[in-house]
mmCIF file with all atom_site columns, C-alpha atoms in Angstrom:
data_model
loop_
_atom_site.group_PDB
_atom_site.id
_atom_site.type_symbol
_atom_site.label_atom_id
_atom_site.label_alt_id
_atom_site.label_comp_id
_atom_site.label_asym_id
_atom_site.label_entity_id
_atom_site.label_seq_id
_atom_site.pdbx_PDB_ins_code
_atom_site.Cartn_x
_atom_site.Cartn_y
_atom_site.Cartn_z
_atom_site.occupancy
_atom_site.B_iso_or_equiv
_atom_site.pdbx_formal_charge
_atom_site.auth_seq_id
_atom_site.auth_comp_id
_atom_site.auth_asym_id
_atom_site.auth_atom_id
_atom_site.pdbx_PDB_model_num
ATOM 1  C CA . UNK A 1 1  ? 0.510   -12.923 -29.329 1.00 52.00 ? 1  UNK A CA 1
ATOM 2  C CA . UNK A 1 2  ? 2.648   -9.642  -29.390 1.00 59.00 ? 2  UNK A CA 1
ATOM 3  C CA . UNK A 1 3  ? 5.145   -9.885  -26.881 1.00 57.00 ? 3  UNK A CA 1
ATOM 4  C CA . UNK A 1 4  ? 5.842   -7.231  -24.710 1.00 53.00 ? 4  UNK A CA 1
ATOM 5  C CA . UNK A 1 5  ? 9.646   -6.070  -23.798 1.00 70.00 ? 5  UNK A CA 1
ATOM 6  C CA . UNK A 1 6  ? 9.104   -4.993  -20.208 1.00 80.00 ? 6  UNK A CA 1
ATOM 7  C CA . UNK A 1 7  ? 6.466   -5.775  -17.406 1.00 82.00 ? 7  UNK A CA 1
ATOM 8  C CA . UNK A 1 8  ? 5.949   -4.503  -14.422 1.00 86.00 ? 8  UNK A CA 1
ATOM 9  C CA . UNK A 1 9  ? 4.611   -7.173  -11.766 1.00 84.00 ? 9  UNK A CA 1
ATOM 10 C CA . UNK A 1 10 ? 3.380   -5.425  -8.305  1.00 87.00 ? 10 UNK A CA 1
ATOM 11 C CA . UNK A 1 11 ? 1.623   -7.622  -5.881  1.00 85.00 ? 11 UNK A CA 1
ATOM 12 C CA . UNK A 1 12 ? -0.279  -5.481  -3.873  1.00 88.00 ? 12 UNK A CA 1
ATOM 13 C CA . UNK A 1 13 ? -1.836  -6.489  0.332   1.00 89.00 ? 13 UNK A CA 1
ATOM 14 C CA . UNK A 1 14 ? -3.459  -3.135  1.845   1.00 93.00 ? 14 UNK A CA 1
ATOM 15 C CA . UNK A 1 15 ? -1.416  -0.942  -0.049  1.00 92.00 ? 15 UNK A CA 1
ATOM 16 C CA . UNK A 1 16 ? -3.955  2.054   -0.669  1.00 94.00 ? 16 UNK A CA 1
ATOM 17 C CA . UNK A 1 17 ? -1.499  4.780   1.272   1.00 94.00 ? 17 UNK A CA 1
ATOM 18 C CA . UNK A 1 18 ? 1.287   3.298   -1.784  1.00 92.00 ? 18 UNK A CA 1
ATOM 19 C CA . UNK A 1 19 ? 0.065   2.134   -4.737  1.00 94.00 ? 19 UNK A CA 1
ATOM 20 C CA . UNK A 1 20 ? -1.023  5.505   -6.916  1.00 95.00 ? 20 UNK A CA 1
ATOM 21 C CA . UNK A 1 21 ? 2.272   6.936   -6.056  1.00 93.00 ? 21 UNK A CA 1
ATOM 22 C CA . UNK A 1 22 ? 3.895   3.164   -7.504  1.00 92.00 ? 22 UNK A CA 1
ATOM 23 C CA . UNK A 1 23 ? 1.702   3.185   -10.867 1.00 95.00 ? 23 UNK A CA 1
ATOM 24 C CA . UNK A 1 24 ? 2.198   6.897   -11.019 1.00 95.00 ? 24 UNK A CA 1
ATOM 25 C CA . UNK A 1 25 ? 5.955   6.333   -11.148 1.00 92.00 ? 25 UNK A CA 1
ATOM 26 C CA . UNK A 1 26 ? 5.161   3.595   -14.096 1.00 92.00 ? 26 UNK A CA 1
ATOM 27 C CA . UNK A 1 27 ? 3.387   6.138   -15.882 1.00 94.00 ? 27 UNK A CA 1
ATOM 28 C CA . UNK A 1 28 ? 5.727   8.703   -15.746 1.00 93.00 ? 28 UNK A CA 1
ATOM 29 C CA . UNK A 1 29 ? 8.867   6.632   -17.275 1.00 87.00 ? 29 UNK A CA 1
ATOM 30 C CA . UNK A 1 30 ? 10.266  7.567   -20.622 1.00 89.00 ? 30 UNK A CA 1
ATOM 31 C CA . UNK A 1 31 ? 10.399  3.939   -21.507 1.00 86.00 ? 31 UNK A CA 1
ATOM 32 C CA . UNK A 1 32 ? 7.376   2.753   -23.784 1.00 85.00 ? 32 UNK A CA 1
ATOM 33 C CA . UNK A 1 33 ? 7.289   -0.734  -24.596 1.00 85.00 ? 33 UNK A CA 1
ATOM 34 C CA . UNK A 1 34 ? 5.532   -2.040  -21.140 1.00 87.00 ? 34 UNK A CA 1
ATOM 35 C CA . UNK A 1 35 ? 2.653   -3.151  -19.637 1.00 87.00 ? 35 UNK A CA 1
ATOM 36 C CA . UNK A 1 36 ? 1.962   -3.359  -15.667 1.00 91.00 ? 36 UNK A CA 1
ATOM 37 C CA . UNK A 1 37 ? 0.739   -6.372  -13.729 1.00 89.00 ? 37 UNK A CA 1
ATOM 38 C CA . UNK A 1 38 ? -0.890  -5.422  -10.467 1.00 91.00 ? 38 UNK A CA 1
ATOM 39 C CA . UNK A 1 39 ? -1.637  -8.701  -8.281  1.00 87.00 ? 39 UNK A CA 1
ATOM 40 C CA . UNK A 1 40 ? -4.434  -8.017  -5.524  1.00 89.00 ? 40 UNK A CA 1
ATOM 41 C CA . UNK A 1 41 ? -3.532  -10.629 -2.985  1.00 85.00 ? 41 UNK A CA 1
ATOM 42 C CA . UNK A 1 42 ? -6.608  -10.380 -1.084  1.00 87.00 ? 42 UNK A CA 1
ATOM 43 C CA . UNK A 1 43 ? -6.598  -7.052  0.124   1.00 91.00 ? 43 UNK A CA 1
ATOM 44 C CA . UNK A 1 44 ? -9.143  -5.600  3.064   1.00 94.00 ? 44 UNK A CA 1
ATOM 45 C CA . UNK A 1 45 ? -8.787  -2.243  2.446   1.00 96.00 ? 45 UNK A CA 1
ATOM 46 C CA . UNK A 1 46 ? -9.214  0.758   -0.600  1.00 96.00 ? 46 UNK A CA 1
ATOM 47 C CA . UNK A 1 47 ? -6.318  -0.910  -2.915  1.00 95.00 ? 47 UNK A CA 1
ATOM 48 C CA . UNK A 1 48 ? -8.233  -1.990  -5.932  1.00 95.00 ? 48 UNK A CA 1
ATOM 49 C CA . UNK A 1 49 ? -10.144 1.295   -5.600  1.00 96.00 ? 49 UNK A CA 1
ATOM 50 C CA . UNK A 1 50 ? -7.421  3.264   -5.359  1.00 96.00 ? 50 UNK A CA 1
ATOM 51 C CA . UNK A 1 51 ? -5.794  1.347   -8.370  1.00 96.00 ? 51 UNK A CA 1
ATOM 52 C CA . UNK A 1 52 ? -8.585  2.108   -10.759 1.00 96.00 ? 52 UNK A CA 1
ATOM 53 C CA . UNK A 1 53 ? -9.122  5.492   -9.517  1.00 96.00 ? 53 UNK A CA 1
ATOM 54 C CA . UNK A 1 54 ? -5.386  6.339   -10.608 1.00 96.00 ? 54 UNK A CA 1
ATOM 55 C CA . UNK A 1 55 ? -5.462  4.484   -14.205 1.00 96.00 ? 55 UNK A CA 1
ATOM 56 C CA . UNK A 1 56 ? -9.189  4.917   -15.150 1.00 95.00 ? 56 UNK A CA 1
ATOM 57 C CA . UNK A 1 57 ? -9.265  7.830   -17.625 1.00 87.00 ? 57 UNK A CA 1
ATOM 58 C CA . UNK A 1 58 ? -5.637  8.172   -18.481 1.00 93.00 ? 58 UNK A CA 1
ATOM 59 C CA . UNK A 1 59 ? -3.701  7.162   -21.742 1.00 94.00 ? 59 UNK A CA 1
ATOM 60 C CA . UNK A 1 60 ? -2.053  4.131   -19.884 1.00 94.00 ? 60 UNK A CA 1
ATOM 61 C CA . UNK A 1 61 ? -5.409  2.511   -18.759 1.00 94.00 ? 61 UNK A CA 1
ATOM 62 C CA . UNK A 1 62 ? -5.081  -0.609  -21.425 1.00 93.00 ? 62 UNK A CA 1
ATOM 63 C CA . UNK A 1 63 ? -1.597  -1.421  -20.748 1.00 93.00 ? 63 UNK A CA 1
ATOM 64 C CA . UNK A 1 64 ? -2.700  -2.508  -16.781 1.00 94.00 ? 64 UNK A CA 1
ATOM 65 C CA . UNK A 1 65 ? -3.533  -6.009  -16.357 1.00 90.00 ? 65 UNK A CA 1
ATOM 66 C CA . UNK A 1 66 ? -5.339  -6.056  -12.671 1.00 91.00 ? 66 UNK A CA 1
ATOM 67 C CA . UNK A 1 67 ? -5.297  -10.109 -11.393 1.00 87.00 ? 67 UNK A CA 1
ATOM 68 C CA . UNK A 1 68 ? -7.486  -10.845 -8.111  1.00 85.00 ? 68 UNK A CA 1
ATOM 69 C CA . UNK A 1 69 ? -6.190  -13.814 -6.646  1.00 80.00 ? 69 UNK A CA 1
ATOM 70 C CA . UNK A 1 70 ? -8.542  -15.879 -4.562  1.00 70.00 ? 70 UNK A CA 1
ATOM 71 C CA . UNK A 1 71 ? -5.745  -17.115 -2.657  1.00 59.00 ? 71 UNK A CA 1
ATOM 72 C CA . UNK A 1 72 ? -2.785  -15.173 -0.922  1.00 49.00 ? 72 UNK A CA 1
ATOM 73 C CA . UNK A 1 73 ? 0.452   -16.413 -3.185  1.00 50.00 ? 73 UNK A CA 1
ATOM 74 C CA . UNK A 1 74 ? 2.715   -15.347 -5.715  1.00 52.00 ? 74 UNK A CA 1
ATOM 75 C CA . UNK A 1 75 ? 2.830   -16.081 -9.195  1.00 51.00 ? 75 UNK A CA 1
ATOM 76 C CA . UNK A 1 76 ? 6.247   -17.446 -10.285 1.00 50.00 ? 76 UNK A CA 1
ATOM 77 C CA . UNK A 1 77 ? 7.934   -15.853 -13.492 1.00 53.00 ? 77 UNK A CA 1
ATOM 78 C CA . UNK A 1 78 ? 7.591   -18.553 -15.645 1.00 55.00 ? 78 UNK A CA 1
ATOM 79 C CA . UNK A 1 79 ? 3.403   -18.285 -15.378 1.00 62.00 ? 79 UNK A CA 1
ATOM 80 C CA . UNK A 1 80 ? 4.190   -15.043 -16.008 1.00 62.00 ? 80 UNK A CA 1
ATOM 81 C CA . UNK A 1 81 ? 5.940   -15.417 -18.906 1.00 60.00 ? 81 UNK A CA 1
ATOM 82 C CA . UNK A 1 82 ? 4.006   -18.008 -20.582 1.00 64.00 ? 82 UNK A CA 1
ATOM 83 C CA . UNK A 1 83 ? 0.340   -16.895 -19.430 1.00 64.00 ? 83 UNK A CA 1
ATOM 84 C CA . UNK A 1 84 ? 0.969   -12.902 -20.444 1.00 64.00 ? 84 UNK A CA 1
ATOM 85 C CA . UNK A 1 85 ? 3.912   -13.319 -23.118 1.00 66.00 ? 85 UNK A CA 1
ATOM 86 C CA . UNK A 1 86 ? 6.425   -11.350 -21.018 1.00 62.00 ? 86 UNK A CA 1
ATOM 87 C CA . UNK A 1 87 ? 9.896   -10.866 -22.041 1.00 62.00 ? 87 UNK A CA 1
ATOM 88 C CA . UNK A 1 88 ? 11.574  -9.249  -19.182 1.00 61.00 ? 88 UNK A CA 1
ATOM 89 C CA . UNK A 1 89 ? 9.429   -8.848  -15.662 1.00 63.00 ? 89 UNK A CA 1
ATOM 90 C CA . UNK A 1 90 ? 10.028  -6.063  -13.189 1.00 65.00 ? 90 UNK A CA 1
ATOM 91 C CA . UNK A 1 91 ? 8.626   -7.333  -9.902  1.00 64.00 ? 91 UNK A CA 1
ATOM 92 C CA . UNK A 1 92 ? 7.721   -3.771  -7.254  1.00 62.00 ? 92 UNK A CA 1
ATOM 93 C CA . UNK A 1 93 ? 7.901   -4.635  -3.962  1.00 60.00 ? 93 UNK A CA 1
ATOM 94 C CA . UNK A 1 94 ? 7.435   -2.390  -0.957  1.00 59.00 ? 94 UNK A CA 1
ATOM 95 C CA . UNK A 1 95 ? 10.484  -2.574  1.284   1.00 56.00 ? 95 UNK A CA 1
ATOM 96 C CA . UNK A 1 96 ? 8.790   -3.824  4.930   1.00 54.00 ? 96 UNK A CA 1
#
């Protein structure tokens, strides 16, 4: 398995009003070795919607990795690592 140098993991709960302008700012980095993990931790609202809306039909669509968890929780780095082949692992998190 190819390794990838740098991964961004976002766990996303009801973030539609955030999340396009979060992968947008992925998209538009002059870095480009990485991949994007976006964790849907059960959310209620447009999120996942809003997610594919902003990667479907744009040059960066296969380098998201979209997880649903059935259960609210976070993955640790380690599963990370080992499940996706991660070298280094950005994690986004909205300041509350």
């Amino acid at each position: 398995m190819k390794r990838n140098r740098f991964v961004f993991v976002t766990p996303v709960f009801n973030e539609e009003d955030f999340i396009s302008q979060t992968i947008m700012t992925m998209m538009s980095q002059s870095y480009n070795d990485w991949r994007a993990i976006i964790i849907n931790d059960l959310s209620t609202d447009n999120t996942v919607e809003r997610i594919n809306n902003t990667i479907n039909n744009t040059k960066f669509y296969d380098r998201f990795k979209i997880i649903n968890n059935d259960t609210r929780s976070e993955e640790h780095t380690s599963e990370l690592q080992s499940r996706f082949g991660i070298s280094y692992a950005v994690f986004c998190l909205k300041k509350k």
